[in-house]
Coordinates of C-alpha atoms and ligand atoms in Angstrom, one line a residue:
X57 CA 2.0 0.0 -20.0
X58 CA 0.8 -3.5 -18.8
X59 CA 4.4 -4.7 -18.6
X60 CA 5.2 -2.1 -15.9
X61 CA 2.7 -3.3 -13.3
X62 CA 0.5 -6.4 -13.1
X63 CA -2.4 -5.7 -10.8
X64 CA -2.3 -8.2 -7.9
X65 CA -5.2 -10.3 -6.6
X66 CA -7.3 -8.9 -9.3
X67 CA -9.8 -11.8 -9.6
X68 CA -10.2 -11.9 -5.8
X69 CA -10.6 -8.1 -5.5
X70 CA -13.5 -8.2 -8.1
X71 CA -15.0 -11.2 -6.3
X72 CA -15.1 -9.5 -2.8
X73 CA -15.7 -5.9 -3.7
X74 CA -19.1 -6.0 -5.3
X75 CA -20.6 -2.5 -5.6
X76 CA -23.9 -2.0 -3.7
X77 CA -25.6 -0.5 -6.7
X78 CA -25.3 -0.2 -10.5
X79 CA -24.2 3.4 -10.8
X80 CA -22.1 4.1 -7.8
X81 CA -18.7 5.7 -7.2
X82 CA -15.5 3.8 -6.6
X83 CA -12.5 5.5 -5.0
X84 CA -9.3 3.8 -6.1
X85 CA -7.2 5.2 -3.4
X86 CA -3.9 4.0 -4.9
X87 CA -4.7 4.1 -8.6
X88 CA -1.2 3.5 -9.9
X89 CA -1.4 2.4 -13.5
X90 CA -5.1 1.8 -13.1
X91 CA -5.0 -2.0 -13.5
X92 CA -7.7 -2.4 -10.8
X93 CA -9.7 0.7 -12.0
X94 CA -9.8 -0.6 -15.6
X95 CA -11.1 -4.0 -14.5
X96 CA -13.9 -2.5 -12.3
X97 CA -14.9 0.0 -15.1
X98 CA -15.1 -2.9 -17.6
X99 CA -17.1 -5.2 -15.3
X100 CA -19.6 -2.5 -14.1
X101 CA -20.7 -0.2 -17.0
X102 CA -22.5 2.2 -14.6
X103 CA -19.6 2.5 -12.2
X104 CA -17.6 5.8 -12.0
X105 CA -14.0 5.8 -10.7
X106 CA -12.2 8.5 -8.8
X107 CA -8.5 7.8 -8.8
X108 CA -6.2 9.0 -6.1
X109 CA -2.4 8.9 -6.3
X110 CA 0.3 10.9 -4.6
X111 CA 2.7 10.4 -7.5
X112 CA 2.2 12.8 -10.4
X113 CA 4.0 10.6 -12.9
X114 CA 1.7 7.7 -12.1
X115 CA -1.3 9.8 -12.3
X116 CA -0.3 11.2 -15.7
X117 CA 0.0 7.6 -17.1
X118 CA -3.4 6.6 -15.5
X119 CA -5.1 9.5 -17.1
X120 CA -3.8 8.5 -20.5
X121 CA -4.8 4.9 -20.0
X122 CA -8.3 5.8 -18.7
X123 CA -9.0 8.4 -21.4
X124 CA -11.4 6.1 -23.3
X125 CA -13.7 6.0 -20.3
X126 CA -14.4 9.7 -20.6
X127 CA -16.4 11.3 -17.8
X128 CA -16.7 8.0 -15.9
X129 CA -13.2 8.7 -14.5
X130 CA -11.9 11.6 -12.4
X131 CA -8.6 12.2 -10.5
X132 CA -7.2 13.7 -7.3
X133 CA -3.5 14.0 -6.9
X134 CA -2.8 13.7 -3.2
X135 CA -1.9 11.3 -0.5
X136 CA -4.9 9.1 0.4
X137 CA -5.0 10.1 4.0
X138 CA -5.4 13.8 2.9
X139 CA -8.1 12.7 0.4
X140 CA -10.2 11.0 3.1
X141 CA -9.3 13.6 5.7
X142 CA -10.9 16.3 3.4
X143 CA -14.0 14.2 2.8
X144 CA -17.1 16.3 3.5
X145 CA -20.6 15.2 4.5
X146 CA -22.1 16.4 1.2
X147 CA -19.4 14.6 -1.0
X148 CA -20.7 11.6 -2.9
X149 CA -20.1 8.5 -0.8
X150 CA -18.2 5.8 -2.5
X151 CA -19.8 2.3 -2.9
X152 CA -16.3 0.8 -3.3
X153 CA -13.0 1.9 -1.8
X154 CA -9.8 0.1 -2.7
X155 CA -6.3 0.4 -1.3
X156 CA -3.4 -1.4 -2.9
X157 CA -0.5 -0.2 -0.8
X158 CA 3.2 0.5 -1.5
X159 CA 4.7 1.2 -4.9
X160 CA 4.4 -0.4 -8.3
X161 CA 6.8 -2.1 -10.5
X162 CA 7.1 1.1 -12.5
X163 CA 8.7 2.7 -9.4
X164 CA 11.4 0.0 -9.3
X165 CA 12.1 -0.2 -13.0
X166 CA 11.5 3.2 -14.4
X167 CA 11.0 6.0 -11.9
X168 CA 14.7 6.7 -11.3
X169 CA 14.1 8.0 -7.8
X170 CA 16.2 5.5 -5.9
X171 CA 13.5 2.9 -5.2
X172 CA 15.6 0.3 -7.0
X173 CA 19.0 -0.9 -5.7
X174 CA 20.6 -1.2 -9.1
X175 CA 21.0 2.2 -10.6
X176 CA 23.1 5.3 -10.1
X177 CA 20.0 7.0 -9.1
X178 CA 19.6 9.8 -6.5
X179 CA 18.4 8.4 -3.2
X180 CA 15.0 10.1 -3.1
X181 CA 12.2 7.6 -2.7
X182 CA 9.4 10.2 -2.4
X183 CA 6.2 9.3 -4.1
X184 CA 5.4 13.0 -4.4
X185 CA 8.8 14.6 -5.1
X186 CA 7.4 18.1 -4.5
X187 CA 7.0 17.6 -0.7
X188 CA 8.8 16.1 2.2
X189 CA 12.4 15.1 2.5
X190 CA 14.3 12.7 0.3
X191 CA 15.8 9.4 1.7
X192 CA 19.3 10.9 1.3
X193 CA 18.4 13.4 4.1
X194 CA 17.6 10.6 6.5
X195 CA 20.6 8.5 5.5
X196 CA 23.0 11.5 5.8
X197 CA 21.6 13.3 8.8
X198 CA 19.9 10.9 11.2
X199 CA 21.9 9.4 14.0
X200 CA 22.7 5.7 13.9
X201 CA 20.2 5.0 16.7
X202 CA 17.3 6.6 14.7
X203 CA 18.4 4.8 11.5
X204 CA 18.6 1.5 13.2
X205 CA 15.1 1.9 14.7
X206 CA 13.7 2.7 11.2
X207 CA 15.4 -0.4 9.7
X208 CA 14.2 -2.6 12.6
X209 CA 10.6 -1.2 12.8
X210 CA 9.8 -0.9 9.1
X211 CA 12.2 -3.4 7.5
X212 CA 12.5 -6.1 10.3
X213 CA 16.1 -6.0 9.4
X214 CA 18.1 -8.3 11.7
X215 CA 21.4 -6.4 11.1
X216 CA 19.9 -3.0 11.6
X217 CA 22.5 -1.7 14.1
X218 CA 25.5 -2.9 12.0
X219 CA 24.0 -1.2 8.9
X220 CA 23.2 2.0 10.7
X221 CA 26.7 2.2 12.1
X222 CA 28.2 1.5 8.7
X223 CA 26.1 4.3 7.2
X224 CA 27.3 6.7 9.9
X225 CA 30.9 5.8 9.3
X226 CA 30.7 6.0 5.5
X227 CA 28.9 9.3 5.2
X228 CA 31.7 11.0 7.2
X229 CA 33.9 10.3 4.2
X230 CA 31.5 11.2 1.4
X231 CA 27.7 11.8 1.7
X232 CA 25.6 8.8 0.5
X233 CA 23.5 10.1 -2.3
X234 CA 23.0 7.2 -4.7
X235 CA 20.9 4.1 -4.4
X236 CA 23.7 1.9 -5.7
X237 CA 26.2 3.2 -3.1
X238 CA 23.8 2.6 -0.3
X239 CA 23.1 -1.0 -1.6
X240 CA 26.8 -1.8 -1.8
X241 CA 27.4 -0.3 1.6
X242 CA 24.7 -2.5 3.2
X243 CA 26.0 -5.6 1.4
X244 CA 29.5 -4.9 2.9
X245 CA 28.0 -4.3 6.4
X246 CA 26.1 -7.5 6.9
X247 CA 27.8 -10.8 7.9
X248 CA 29.4 -12.6 4.9
X249 CA 26.8 -15.4 5.0
X250 CA 24.0 -12.9 4.5
X251 CA 25.6 -11.2 1.5
X252 CA 24.6 -13.4 -1.4
X253 CA 21.2 -14.9 -0.7
X254 CA 18.1 -15.1 -2.9
X255 CA 17.3 -11.4 -2.3
X256 CA 19.7 -8.5 -2.2
X257 CA 20.8 -7.9 1.4
X258 CA 19.7 -4.2 1.1
X259 CA 16.1 -5.1 0.2
X260 CA 14.8 -4.6 3.8
X261 CA 16.8 -1.4 4.2
X262 CA 15.3 0.1 1.0
X263 CA 11.8 -0.9 2.1
X264 CA 12.3 0.6 5.5
X265 CA 13.6 3.9 4.2
X266 CA 10.8 4.1 1.6
X267 CA 8.2 3.5 4.3
X268 CA 9.7 6.2 6.6
X269 CA 10.2 8.8 3.8
X270 CA 6.5 8.6 2.7
X271 CA 5.1 7.9 6.2
X272 CA 3.4 5.0 4.7
X273 CA 2.1 3.3 7.9
X274 CA 0.9 6.6 9.5
X275 CA -1.0 7.4 6.3
X276 CA -2.7 4.0 6.2
X277 CA -3.7 4.3 9.9
X278 CA -5.1 7.8 9.3
X279 CA -6.9 7.0 6.1
X280 CA -8.6 3.8 7.0
X281 CA -11.0 5.2 9.6
X282 CA -12.0 8.1 7.5
X283 CA -12.4 5.8 4.4
X284 CA -14.7 3.5 6.4
X285 CA -16.8 6.5 7.5
X286 CA -17.1 7.7 3.9
X287 CA -18.7 4.5 2.6
X288 CA -22.2 4.6 1.1
X289 CA -24.7 2.3 2.8
X290 CA -23.7 -1.2 1.9
X291 CA -20.4 0.0 0.5
X292 CA -17.4 -2.2 0.4
X293 CA -13.8 -1.6 1.3
X294 CA -10.7 -3.6 0.4
X295 CA -7.0 -3.3 1.2
X296 CA -4.1 -5.2 -0.3
X297 CA -1.1 -5.3 2.0
X298 CA 2.4 -6.4 1.2
X299 CA 3.9 -6.8 4.6
X300 CA 2.8 -7.7 8.1
X301 CA 2.8 -4.2 9.5
X302 CA 0.4 -2.9 6.9
X303 CA -1.8 -6.0 7.2
X304 CA -1.9 -5.6 11.0
X305 CA -3.2 -2.0 10.7
X306 CA -5.9 -3.1 8.3
X307 CA -6.9 -6.1 10.5
X308 CA -7.2 -4.0 13.6
X309 CA -9.1 -1.1 11.9
X310 CA -11.6 -3.6 10.5
X311 CA -11.9 -5.7 13.6
X312 CA -12.5 -2.7 15.8
X313 CA -15.7 -2.0 13.9
X314 CA -16.7 -5.5 13.2
X315 CA -20.1 -6.6 14.2
X316 CA -20.2 -9.7 16.3
X317 CA -22.5 -12.2 14.6
X318 CA -24.9 -14.2 16.6
X319 CA -24.0 -17.8 16.4
X320 CA -26.1 -19.9 14.0
X321 CA -24.5 -23.2 13.3
X322 CA -26.8 -23.8 10.3
X323 CA -26.9 -20.5 8.3
X324 CA -23.8 -18.6 9.3
X325 CA -24.3 -16.0 6.6
X326 CA -27.7 -15.0 7.8
X327 CA -26.9 -14.6 11.5
X328 CA -28.3 -11.5 13.1
X329 CA -25.6 -8.7 13.4
X330 CA -25.1 -7.3 16.8
X331 CA -23.7 -3.7 16.5
X332 CA -20.6 -3.4 18.5
X333 CA -19.4 0.1 17.7
X334 CA -21.6 2.9 18.9
X335 CA -21.8 6.1 16.8
X336 CA -19.3 4.7 14.2
X337 CA -19.9 2.7 11.1
X338 CA -20.0 -1.0 11.7
X339 CA -18.5 -3.4 9.3
X340 CA -19.2 -7.0 8.2
X341 CA -15.9 -8.6 7.6
X342 CA -16.0 -10.4 4.3
X343 CA -12.5 -12.1 4.7
X344 CA -12.2 -13.7 8.1
X345 CA -8.7 -14.7 7.0
X346 CA -6.7 -12.5 4.5
X347 CA -7.0 -13.7 0.9
X348 CA -3.6 -14.6 -0.7
X349 CA -2.7 -15.2 -4.3
X350 CA -2.8 -18.7 -5.7
X351 CA 0.2 -20.6 -7.0
X352 CA -0.7 -19.6 -10.5
X353 CA -0.6 -15.9 -9.8
X354 CA 2.7 -16.2 -7.8
X355 CA 4.3 -18.1 -10.6
X356 CA 3.2 -15.6 -13.2
X357 CA 3.9 -12.5 -11.0
X358 CA 6.4 -13.3 -8.2
X359 CA 5.9 -9.7 -6.9
X360 CA 2.5 -10.8 -5.7
X361 CA 3.8 -13.5 -3.3
X362 CA 3.4 -11.5 -0.1
X363 CA 0.1 -9.8 -1.0
X364 CA -2.9 -10.1 1.3
X365 CA -6.4 -8.8 0.7
X366 CA -8.8 -8.0 3.4
X367 CA -12.3 -6.8 2.6
X368 CA -15.4 -5.6 4.6
X369 CA -18.8 -4.2 3.9
X370 CA -20.5 -1.3 5.7
X371 CA -23.3 -2.9 7.8
X372 CA -25.6 0.2 7.4
Ligands
LIG465 C1 0.8 -0.9 -5.8 S1 0.6 0.5 -6.7 C2 -1.1 0.4 -7.2 C3 -1.3 -0.4 -8.5 C4 -2.7 -0.3 -9.1 N1 -3.6 -0.9 -8.2 C5 -2.7 -0.9 -10.4 O1 -3.4 -1.9 -10.6 O2 -2.0 -0.4 -11.3 C6 0.4 1.7 -5.4 C7 0.2 3.1 -6.0 O3 -0.3 3.9 -4.9 C8 0.4 5.1 -4.8 N2 0.5 5.4 -3.3 C9 1.2 4.7 -2.4 N3 0.9 5.2 -1.2 C10 0.1 6.3 -1.4 C11 -0.6 7.2 -0.5 N4 -0.4 7.2 0.8 N5 -1.4 8.1 -1.0 C12 -1.6 8.1 -2.4 N6 -1.1 7.3 -3.3 C13 -0.2 6.4 -2.8 C14 1.8 4.9 -5.4 O4 2.3 6.0 -6.0 C15 1.4 3.8 -6.5 O5 1.1 4.4 -7.7

């Protein structure tokens, strides 16, 4: 199972997200194949982990992997914004909350739901295939203007309008229902000099559609506030982002609640906190700048190259 997904920034996540007590609860809000969960369970023998994942296939594999930990692990299959939205005052407050956004290598290599550009796979891209609309609906039904906006907003695709027009043109002939067909169509739509670079020219299109299909950014924005409110006193929260839009949402959510620290040029760490957010949890930012993987990690796992970890601790 390890071959399917290597947990990113694992050492750094363990370093920053130190549980406030020996026997607290960790919510792994994007449990995936449980790489981070396993590392926390091994390091902290009193820790319990509640794993959340929207994808039933991923959760089934996580359950299997975590079976040796017995009743130290539990699971909820839902989107993380729904999980934190349902959080009740008498629920156990987590001492650690971790988000590791996006999809895993398993989704690209094995899931056969159109995440990868290579296969003759149905263009679906839903994390939870039982709800919402597949990517093929967007691609075959949305007007070119709407498609171009998605590609621009979520993929920062410079040729968004050309690609959207090509999609509109092609689908009049035959509906676009396979990942490979969309990838080929995008390659043909971009200017010749952009067709054969280091990454496939459809990479940004696929990313944008996946984000739109799963409402990934909306879910992050909705979940973060509720997750911060759910923290146990002294609890820590961390979020690993893979592109600038995700990272920006995390940065702003943390910053909004950040305590300003009184200046103390000798002992910065012990400066008195000044609460800035009334009636809401305040945070101490643990990562003034996002933490990025070192060269060794990027070399061993190129998929980690754009990862950024931000972490914060509840001030009360
Ligand atoms: C990058 S992977 C996590 C990998 C995990 N940390 C590990 O070490 O194996 C992200 C996981 O979160 C899930 N996911 C993504 N967005 C989600 C959301 N909004 N709610 C719940 N699960 C989500 C995906 O299905 C995927 O399994």
